[in-house]
Coordinates of C-alpha atoms in Angstrom, one line a residue:
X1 CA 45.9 -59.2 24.8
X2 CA 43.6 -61.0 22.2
X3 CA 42.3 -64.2 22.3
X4 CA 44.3 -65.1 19.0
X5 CA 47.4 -64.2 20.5
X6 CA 46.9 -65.7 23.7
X7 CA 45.6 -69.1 22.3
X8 CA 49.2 -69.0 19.7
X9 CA 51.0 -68.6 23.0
X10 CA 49.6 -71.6 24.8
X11 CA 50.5 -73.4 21.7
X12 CA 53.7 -72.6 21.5
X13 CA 54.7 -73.0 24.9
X14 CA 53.2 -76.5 25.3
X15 CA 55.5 -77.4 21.9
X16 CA 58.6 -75.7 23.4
X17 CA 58.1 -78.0 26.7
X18 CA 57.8 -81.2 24.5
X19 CA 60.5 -80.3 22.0
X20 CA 63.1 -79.0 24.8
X21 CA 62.4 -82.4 26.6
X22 CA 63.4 -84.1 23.4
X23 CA 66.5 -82.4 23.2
X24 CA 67.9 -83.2 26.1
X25 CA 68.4 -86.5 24.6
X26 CA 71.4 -87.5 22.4
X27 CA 70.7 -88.1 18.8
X28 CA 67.6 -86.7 18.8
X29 CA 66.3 -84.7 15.9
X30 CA 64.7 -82.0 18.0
X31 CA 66.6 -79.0 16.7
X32 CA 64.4 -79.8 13.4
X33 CA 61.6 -80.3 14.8
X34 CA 61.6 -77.1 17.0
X35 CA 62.6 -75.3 13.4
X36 CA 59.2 -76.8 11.8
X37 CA 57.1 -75.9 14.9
X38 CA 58.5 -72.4 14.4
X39 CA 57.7 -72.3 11.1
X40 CA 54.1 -73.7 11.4
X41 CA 53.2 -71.2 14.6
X42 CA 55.0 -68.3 12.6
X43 CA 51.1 -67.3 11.2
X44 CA 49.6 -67.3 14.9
X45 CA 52.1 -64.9 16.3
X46 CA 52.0 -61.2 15.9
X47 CA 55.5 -59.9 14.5
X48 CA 58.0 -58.6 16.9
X49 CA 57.4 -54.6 18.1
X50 CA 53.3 -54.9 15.9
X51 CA 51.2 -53.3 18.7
X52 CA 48.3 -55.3 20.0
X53 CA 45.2 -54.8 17.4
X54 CA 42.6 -52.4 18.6
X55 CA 39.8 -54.0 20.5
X56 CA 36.3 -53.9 18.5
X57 CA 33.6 -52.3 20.6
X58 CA 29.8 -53.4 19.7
X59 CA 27.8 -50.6 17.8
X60 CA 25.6 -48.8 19.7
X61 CA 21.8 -49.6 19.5
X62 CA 18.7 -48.4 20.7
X63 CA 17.0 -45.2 21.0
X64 CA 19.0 -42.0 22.2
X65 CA 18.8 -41.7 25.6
X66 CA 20.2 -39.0 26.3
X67 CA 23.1 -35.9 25.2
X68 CA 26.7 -35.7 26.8
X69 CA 29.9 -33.4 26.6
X70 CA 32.0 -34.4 23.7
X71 CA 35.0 -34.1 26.2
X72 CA 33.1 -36.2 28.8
X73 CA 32.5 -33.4 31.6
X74 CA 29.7 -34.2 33.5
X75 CA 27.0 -32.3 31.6
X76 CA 24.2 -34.0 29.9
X77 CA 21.0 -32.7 28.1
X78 CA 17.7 -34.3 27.2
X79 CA 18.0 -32.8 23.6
X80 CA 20.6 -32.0 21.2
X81 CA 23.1 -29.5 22.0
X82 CA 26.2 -27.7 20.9
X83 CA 29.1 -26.6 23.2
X84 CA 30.3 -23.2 23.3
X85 CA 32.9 -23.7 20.3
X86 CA 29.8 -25.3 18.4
X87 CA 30.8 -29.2 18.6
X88 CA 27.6 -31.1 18.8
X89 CA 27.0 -33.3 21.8
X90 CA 27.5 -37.0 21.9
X91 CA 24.1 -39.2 21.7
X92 CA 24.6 -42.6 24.3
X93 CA 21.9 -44.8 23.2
X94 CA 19.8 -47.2 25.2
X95 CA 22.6 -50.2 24.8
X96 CA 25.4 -48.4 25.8
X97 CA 26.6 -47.7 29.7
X98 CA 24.0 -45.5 30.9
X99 CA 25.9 -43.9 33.8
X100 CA 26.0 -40.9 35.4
X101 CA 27.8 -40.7 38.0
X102 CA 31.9 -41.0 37.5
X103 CA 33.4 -44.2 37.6
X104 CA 35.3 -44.4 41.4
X105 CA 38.9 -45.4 41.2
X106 CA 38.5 -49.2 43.4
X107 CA 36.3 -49.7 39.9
X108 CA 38.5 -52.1 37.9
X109 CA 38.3 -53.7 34.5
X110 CA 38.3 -57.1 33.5
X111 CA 41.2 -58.3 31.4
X112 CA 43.1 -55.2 31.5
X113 CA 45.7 -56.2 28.8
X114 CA 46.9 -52.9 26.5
X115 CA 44.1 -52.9 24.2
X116 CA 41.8 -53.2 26.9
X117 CA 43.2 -50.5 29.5
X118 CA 43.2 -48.3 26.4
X119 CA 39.6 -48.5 26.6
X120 CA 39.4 -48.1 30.4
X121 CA 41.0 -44.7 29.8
X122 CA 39.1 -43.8 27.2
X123 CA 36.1 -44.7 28.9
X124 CA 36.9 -42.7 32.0
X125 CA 36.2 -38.8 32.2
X126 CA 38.9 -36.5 32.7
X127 CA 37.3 -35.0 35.9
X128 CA 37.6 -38.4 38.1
X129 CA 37.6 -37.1 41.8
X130 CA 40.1 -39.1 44.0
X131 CA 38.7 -41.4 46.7
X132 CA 39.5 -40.1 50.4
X133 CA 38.6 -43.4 51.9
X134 CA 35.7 -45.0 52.6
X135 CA 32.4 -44.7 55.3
X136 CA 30.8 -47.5 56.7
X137 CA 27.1 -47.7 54.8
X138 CA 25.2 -48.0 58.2
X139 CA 26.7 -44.7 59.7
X140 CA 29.0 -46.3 62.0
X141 CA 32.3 -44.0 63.0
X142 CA 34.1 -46.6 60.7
X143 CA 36.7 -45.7 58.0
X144 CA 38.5 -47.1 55.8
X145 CA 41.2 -46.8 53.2
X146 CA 40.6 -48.8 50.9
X147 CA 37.0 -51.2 49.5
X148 CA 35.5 -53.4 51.9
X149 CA 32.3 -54.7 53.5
X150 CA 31.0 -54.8 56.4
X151 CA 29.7 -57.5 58.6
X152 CA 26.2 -57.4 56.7
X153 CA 27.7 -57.8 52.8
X154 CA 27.8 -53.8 52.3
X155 CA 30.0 -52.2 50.8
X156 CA 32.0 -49.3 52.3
X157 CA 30.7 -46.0 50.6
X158 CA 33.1 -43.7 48.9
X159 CA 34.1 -39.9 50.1
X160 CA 35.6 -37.7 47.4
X161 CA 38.0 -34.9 48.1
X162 CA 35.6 -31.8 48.7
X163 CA 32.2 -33.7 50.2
X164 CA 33.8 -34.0 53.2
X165 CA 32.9 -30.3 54.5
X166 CA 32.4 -29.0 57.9
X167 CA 30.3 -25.5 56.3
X168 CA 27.2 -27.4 57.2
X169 CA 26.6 -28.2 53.0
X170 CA 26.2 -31.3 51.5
X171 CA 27.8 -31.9 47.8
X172 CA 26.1 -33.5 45.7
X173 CA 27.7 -35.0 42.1
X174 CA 25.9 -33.7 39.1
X175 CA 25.3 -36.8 37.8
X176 CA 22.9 -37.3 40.7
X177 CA 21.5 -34.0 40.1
X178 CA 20.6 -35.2 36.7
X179 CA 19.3 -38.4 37.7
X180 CA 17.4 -37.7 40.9
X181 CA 15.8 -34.6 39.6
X182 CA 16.4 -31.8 41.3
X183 CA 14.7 -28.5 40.6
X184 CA 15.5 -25.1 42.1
X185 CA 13.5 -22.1 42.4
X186 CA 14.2 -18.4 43.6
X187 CA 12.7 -17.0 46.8
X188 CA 10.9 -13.7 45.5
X189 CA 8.8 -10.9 46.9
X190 CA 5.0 -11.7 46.2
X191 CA 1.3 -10.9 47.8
X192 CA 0.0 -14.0 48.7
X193 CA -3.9 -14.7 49.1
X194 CA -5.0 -17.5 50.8
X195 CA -8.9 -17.9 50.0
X196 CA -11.2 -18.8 52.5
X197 CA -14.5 -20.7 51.1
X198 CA -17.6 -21.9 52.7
X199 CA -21.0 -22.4 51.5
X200 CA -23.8 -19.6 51.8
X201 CA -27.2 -18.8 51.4
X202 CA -28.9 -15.1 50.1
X203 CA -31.0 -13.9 52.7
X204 CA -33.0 -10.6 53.1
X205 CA -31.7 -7.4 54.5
X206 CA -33.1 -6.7 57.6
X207 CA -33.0 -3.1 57.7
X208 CA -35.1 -3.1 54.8
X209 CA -37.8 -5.1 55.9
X210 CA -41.4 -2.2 56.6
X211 CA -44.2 -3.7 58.0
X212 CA -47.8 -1.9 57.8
X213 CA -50.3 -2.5 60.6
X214 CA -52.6 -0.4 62.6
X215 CA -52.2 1.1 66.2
X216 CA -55.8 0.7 66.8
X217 CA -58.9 -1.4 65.5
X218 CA -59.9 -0.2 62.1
X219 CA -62.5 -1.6 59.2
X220 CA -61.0 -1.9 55.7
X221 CA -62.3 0.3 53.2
X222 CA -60.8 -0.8 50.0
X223 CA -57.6 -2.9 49.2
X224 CA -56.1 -1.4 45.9
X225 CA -54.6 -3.5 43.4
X226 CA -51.5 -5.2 45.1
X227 CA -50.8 -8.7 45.6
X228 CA -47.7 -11.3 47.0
X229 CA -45.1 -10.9 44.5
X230 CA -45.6 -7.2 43.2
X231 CA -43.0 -4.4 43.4
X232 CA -44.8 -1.1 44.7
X233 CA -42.8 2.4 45.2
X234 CA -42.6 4.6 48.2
X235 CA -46.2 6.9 48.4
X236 CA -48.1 4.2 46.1
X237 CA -51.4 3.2 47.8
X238 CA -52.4 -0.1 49.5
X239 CA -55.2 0.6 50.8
X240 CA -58.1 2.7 52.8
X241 CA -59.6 2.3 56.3
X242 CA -62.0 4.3 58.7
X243 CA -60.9 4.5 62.6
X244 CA -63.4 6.0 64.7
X245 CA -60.3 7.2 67.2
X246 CA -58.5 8.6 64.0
X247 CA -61.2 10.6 63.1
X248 CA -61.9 11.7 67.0
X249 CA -58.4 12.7 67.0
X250 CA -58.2 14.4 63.7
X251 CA -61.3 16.5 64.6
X252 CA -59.5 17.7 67.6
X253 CA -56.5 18.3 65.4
X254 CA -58.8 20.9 63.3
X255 CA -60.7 22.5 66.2
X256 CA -57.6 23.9 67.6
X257 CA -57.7 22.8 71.1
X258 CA -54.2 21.8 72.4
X259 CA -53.1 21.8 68.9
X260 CA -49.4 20.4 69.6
X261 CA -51.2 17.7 71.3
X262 CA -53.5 16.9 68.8
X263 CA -50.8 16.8 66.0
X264 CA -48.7 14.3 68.2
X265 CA -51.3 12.4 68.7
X266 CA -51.8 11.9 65.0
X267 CA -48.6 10.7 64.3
X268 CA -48.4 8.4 67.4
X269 CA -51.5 6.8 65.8
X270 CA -49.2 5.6 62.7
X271 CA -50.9 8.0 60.0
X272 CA -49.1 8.7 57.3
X273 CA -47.5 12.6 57.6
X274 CA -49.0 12.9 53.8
X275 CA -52.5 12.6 55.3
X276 CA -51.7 15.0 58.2
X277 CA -51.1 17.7 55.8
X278 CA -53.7 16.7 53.8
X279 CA -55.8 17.6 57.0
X280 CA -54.7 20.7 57.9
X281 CA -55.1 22.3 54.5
X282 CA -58.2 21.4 53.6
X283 CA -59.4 21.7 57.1
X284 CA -62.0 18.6 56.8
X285 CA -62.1 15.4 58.6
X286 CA -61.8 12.6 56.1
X287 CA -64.5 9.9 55.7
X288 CA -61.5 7.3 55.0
X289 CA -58.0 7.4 55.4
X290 CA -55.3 6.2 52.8
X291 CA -52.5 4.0 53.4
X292 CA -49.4 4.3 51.4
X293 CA -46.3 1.9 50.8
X294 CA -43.6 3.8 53.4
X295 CA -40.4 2.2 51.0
X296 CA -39.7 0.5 47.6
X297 CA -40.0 -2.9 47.7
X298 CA -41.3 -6.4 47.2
X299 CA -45.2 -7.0 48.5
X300 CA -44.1 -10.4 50.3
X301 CA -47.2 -11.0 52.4
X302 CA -50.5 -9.7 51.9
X303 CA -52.5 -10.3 54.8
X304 CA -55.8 -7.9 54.4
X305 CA -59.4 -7.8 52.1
X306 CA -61.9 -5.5 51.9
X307 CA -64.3 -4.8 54.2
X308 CA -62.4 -7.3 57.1
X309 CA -61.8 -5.5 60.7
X310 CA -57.9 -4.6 61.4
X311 CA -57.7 -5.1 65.1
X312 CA -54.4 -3.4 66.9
X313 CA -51.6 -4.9 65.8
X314 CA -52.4 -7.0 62.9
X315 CA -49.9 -7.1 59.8
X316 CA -51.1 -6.1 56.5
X317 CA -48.7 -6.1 54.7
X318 CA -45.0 -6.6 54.6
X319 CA -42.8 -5.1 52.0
X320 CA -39.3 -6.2 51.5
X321 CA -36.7 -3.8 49.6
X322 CA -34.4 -6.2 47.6
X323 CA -31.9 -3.7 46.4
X324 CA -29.5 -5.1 48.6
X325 CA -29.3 -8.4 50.1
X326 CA -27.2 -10.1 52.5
X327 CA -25.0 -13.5 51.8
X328 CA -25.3 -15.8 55.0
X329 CA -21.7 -17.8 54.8
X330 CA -20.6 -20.6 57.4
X331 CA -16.8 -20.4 58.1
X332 CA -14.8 -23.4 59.5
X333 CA -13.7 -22.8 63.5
X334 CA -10.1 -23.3 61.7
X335 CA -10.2 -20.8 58.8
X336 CA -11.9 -18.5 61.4
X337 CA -8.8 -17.0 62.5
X338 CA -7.6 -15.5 58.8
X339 CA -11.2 -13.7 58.1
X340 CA -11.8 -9.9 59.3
X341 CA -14.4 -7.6 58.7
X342 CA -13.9 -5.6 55.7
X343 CA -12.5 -8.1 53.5
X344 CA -13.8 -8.5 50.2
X345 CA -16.0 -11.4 49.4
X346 CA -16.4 -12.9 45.6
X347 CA -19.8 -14.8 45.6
X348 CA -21.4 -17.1 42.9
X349 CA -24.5 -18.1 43.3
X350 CA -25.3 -21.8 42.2
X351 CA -28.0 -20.3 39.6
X352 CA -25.9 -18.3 37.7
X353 CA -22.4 -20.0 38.1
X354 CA -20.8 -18.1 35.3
X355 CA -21.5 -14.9 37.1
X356 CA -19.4 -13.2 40.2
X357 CA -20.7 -10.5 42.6
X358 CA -18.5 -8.7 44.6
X359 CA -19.0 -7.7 48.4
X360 CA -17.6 -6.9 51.7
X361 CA -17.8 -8.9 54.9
X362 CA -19.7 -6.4 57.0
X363 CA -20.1 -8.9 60.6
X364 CA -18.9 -12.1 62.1
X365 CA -21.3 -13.2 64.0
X366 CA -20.1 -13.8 67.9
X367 CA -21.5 -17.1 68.6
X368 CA -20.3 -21.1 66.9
X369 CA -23.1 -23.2 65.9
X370 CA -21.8 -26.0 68.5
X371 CA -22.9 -28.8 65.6
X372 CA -21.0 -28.1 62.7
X373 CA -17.9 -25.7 64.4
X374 CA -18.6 -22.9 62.1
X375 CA -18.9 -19.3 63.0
X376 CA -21.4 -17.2 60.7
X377 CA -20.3 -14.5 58.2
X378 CA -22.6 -11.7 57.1
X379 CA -21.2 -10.6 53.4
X380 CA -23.8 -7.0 51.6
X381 CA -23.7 -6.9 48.0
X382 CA -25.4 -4.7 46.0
X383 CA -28.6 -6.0 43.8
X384 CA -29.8 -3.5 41.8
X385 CA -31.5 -5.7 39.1
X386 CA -33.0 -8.2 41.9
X387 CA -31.1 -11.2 40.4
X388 CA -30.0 -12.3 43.6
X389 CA -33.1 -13.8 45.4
X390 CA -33.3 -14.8 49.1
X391 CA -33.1 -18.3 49.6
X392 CA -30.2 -19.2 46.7
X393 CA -27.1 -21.1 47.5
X394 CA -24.2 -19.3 47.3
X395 CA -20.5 -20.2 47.0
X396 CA -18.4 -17.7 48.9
X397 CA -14.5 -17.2 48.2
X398 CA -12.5 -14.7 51.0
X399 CA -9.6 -13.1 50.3
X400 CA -7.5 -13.1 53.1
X401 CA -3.9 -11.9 53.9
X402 CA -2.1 -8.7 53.4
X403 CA -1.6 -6.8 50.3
X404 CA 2.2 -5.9 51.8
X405 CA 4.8 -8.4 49.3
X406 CA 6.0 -10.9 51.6
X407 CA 9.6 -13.1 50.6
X408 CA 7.5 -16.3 49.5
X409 CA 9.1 -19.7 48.7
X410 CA 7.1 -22.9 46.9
X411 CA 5.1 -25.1 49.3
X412 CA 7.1 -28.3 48.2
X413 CA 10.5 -25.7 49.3
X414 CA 9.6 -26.5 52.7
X415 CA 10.1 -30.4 54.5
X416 CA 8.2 -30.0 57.7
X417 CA 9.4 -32.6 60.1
X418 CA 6.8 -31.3 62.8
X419 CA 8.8 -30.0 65.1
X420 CA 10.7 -28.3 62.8
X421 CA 10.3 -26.4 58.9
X422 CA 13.6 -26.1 56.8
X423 CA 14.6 -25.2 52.8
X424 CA 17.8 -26.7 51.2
X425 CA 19.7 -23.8 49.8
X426 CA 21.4 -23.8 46.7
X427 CA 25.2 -22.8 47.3
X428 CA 25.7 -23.9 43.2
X429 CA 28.4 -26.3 42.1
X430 CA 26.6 -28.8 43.1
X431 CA 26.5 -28.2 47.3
X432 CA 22.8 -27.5 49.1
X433 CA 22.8 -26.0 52.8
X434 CA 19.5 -27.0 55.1
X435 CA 18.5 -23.6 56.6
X436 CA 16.0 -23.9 59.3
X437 CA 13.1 -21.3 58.4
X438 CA 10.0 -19.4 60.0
X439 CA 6.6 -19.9 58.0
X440 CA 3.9 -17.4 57.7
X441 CA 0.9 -17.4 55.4
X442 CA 0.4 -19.5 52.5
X443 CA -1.8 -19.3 49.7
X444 CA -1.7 -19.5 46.0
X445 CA 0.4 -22.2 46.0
X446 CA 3.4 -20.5 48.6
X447 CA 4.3 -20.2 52.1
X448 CA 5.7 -16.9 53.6
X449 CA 9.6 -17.4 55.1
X450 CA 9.9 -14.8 57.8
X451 CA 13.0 -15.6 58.7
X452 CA 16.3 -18.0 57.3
X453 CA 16.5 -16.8 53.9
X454 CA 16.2 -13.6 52.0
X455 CA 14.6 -12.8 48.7
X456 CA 17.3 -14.1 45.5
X457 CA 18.0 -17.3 47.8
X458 CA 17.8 -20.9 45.2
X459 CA 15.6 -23.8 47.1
X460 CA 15.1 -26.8 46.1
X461 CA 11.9 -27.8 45.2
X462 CA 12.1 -31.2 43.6
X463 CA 13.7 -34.4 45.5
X464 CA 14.9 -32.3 48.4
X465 CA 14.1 -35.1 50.8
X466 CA 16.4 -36.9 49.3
X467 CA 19.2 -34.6 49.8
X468 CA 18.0 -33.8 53.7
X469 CA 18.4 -37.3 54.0
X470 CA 22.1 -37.1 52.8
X471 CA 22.2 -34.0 55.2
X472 CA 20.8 -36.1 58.1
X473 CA 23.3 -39.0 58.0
X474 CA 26.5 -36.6 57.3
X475 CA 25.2 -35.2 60.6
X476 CA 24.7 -38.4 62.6
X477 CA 29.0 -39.8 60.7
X478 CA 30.2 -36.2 62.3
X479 CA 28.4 -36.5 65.8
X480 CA 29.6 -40.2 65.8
X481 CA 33.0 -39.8 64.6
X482 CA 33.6 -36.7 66.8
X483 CA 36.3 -37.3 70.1
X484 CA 35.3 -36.7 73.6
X485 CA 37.0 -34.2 75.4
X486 CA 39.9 -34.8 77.1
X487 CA 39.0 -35.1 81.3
X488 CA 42.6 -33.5 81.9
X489 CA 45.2 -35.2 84.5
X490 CA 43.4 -33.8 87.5
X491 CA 40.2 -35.1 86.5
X492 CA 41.9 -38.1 85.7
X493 CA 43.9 -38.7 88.9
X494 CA 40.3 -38.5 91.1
X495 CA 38.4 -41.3 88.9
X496 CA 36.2 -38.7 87.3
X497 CA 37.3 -39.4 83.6
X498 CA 33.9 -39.8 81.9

């Protein structure tokens, strides 16, 4: 009803009462008077079988919010869109009723006259659910039939026809879908990598480490042209020397007297197997002896001048072949666990970060530095050019895991109460099963299920906590709401009900 009409009814009721009460009286000119008042009212009142006007709604303002079925199904978008028989969705702006969720039937309108239910059923969707009854809000095994609170002020939550399963899902309106943001994602077959890093450090080889120094006292001739720092070849000569014993035993080499002996006694005295031919062709005894680089390498000390006295044992030199080089890294005690020997090792040292060598892991060391918990990687790459120079700092990256595909799931898929890891399967239309799950390895952003679900499975990725904790408190109503078992008469008749 309109608030013309209504206020034209007061009116004329409050004129009826005084007019009737007038005519009750003899001689009173009432029956005019109620004629005039008829007559002046006649404007106010709509005419007899007019339907009630149309109530004005208020234009729509604001910006578009968002995009809804033209026939009011539950299906929104975030941008224009077109059903299937190409009507365009309808925009609801910012000042309208953003809602989306379905009105629930205990809902009723204000001033519910016929223009105004008119509006309440046009307002409404077609796909209203009907109300079961109603849950208490704290969990309680407390139903009722129709709205009310409870002790606190709350009100009674509603059950629709369908949520109330017992397949173990929970359903979920796709309103709140929308409005919670749920997303899903597929379980697939993937290799997943979890890298290991640590810090390292490039560090000689230590099979390619020759050290020259005499087996008995000797006076340096000459020292050729080498220094610290220079890179010599294998048969290049360092130096020459005079031995009094290598001469005595290089003599006896030549004279022929226990010649096996003599030989092997050359070469336990460290001289080069060059200089031992040398001796027995030309059949002389050298004045000097030369001393040759035994390797390739890098002249890394130089400990020797001409004319100084060699005694037993003394370096010379030290040569250092950097064609390889080792990559010290320090591995965390928990990361230990995922590293093997044979995995392959991406290093970048901090000089040239835009670079990446490639290697193996070759040891793990057997012992933890008790300090820092780290066990001790030993990672061989190749250096042909002698970039890599012992004593850098090296970032290492390991690949671990297997190269077997694995059914992997997103690591926000998984809510991880601690004693328990479970995923919140999409059944579709709206209902979502929590699946208890076995983890493996993770990396690149997933977590291997080994068991619970298979590959194809939809998990939620996005608000599933919120769901589990719809899950949870559907599980708590149930074990509340469920009856005891029945003790039986015998039980009964002894005292033993429970």
């Amino acid at each position: 009803m309109s608030r013309s009409a209504w206020a034209a009814g007061t009116l004329a009721a409050l004129a009826a009462g005084v007019l009737g009460f007038g005519a009750g009286r003899e001689g009173s000119p009432v029956p005019a008077l109620v004629q005039q008042a008829r007559t002046g009212f006649a404007h106010w009142l709509p005419a007899a079988g007019a339907p009630a006007p149309a109530p004005v709604l208020p234009k729509a303002t604001g910006p578009v919010v968002y995009y809804r079925d033209p026939d009011g199904k539950p299906d929104y978008a975030p941008e224009p869109k077109r059903t299937a028989d190409g009507r365009d969705y309808r925009a609801v702006r910012a000042s309208e009723d953003v809602r989306f969720d379905e009105p629930e039937e205990h809902e009723a309108m204000p001033d519910a006259g016929h223009g105004d239910m008119a509006m309440a059923q046009a307002m409404t969707p077609a796909s209203v659910r009907k109300v079961r009854f109603y849950r208490n809000p704290m969990g309680l095994a407390d139903t009722s039939p129709i709205p009310k609170k409870d002790s606190m002020g709350m009100d009674y939550l509603p059950v629709y026809e369908g949520e109330d399963t017992d397949d173990g899902t929970v359903r979920i309106s796709p309103g709140k879908l929308q409005r919670t943001g749920v997303r899903t994602a597929v379980a697939e077959r993937r290799v997943l990598s979890m890298p290991v890093r640590a810090p390292g450090a490039i560090e000689e080889d230590e099979r390619r480490i020759s050290v020259i120094a005499m087996r008995t006292d000797a006076f340096i001739e000459k020292v050729e042209a080498v220094t610290t720092g220079d890179h010599v070849h294998k048969g290049q000569p360092l130096l020459r020397l005079f031995s009094p014993e290598m001469n005595a035993a290089a003599a006896q080499y030549l004279t022929g007297i226990g010649y096996e002996g003599a030989r092997r006694r050359l070469e336990n005295l460290g001289i080069p197997p060059e200089v031992i031919d040398e001796i027995e062709r030309t059949r002389k005894v050298p004045s000097t002896i030369t001393w040759s680089a035994p390797r390739d390498g890098v002249v890394v000390e130089r400990n020797v001048s001409d004319g100084m006295r060699a005694k037993s044992g003394d370096t010379l030199f030290k040569l250092v072949d950097h064609s390889r080089v080792w990559v010290l890294a320090d591995v965390t005690e928990r990361d230990l666990a995922a590293v093997a020997e044979g995995q392959t090792a991406t290093v970048r040292a901090r000089t040239f970060p835009d670079r990446v060598f490639t290697g193996a892991v070759t040891r793990i060391y057997p012992h933890l530095a008790m300090g820092t918990r780290t066990a001790r990687l030993r990672i061989e790459l190749p250096n042909p050019n002698g970039d890599l120079r012992p004593g850098m700092f090296a970032d290492v990256t390991i690949a671990t895991g297997s190269d077997k595909p694995v059914v992997a799931v997103p690591d926000d898929a998984v809510i991880d109460t601690g004693t328990r890891q479970i995923v919140l399967l999409d059944r579709g239309e709206g209902r979502f099963e929590p699946r208890p799950v076995r983890l493996g390895v993770r990396g690149d952003g997933y977590v291997e299920v080994r068991d619970g679900i298979a590959a194809g499975d939809r998990v939620v990725t996005s608000a599933n906590f919120l769901i589990d904790a719809e899950s949870n408190l559907k599980a708590a109503l149930q074990g509340l709401s469920e009856p005891k078992p029945d003790p039986g008469p015998q039980a009964a008749a002894e005292g033993k009900a429970p």
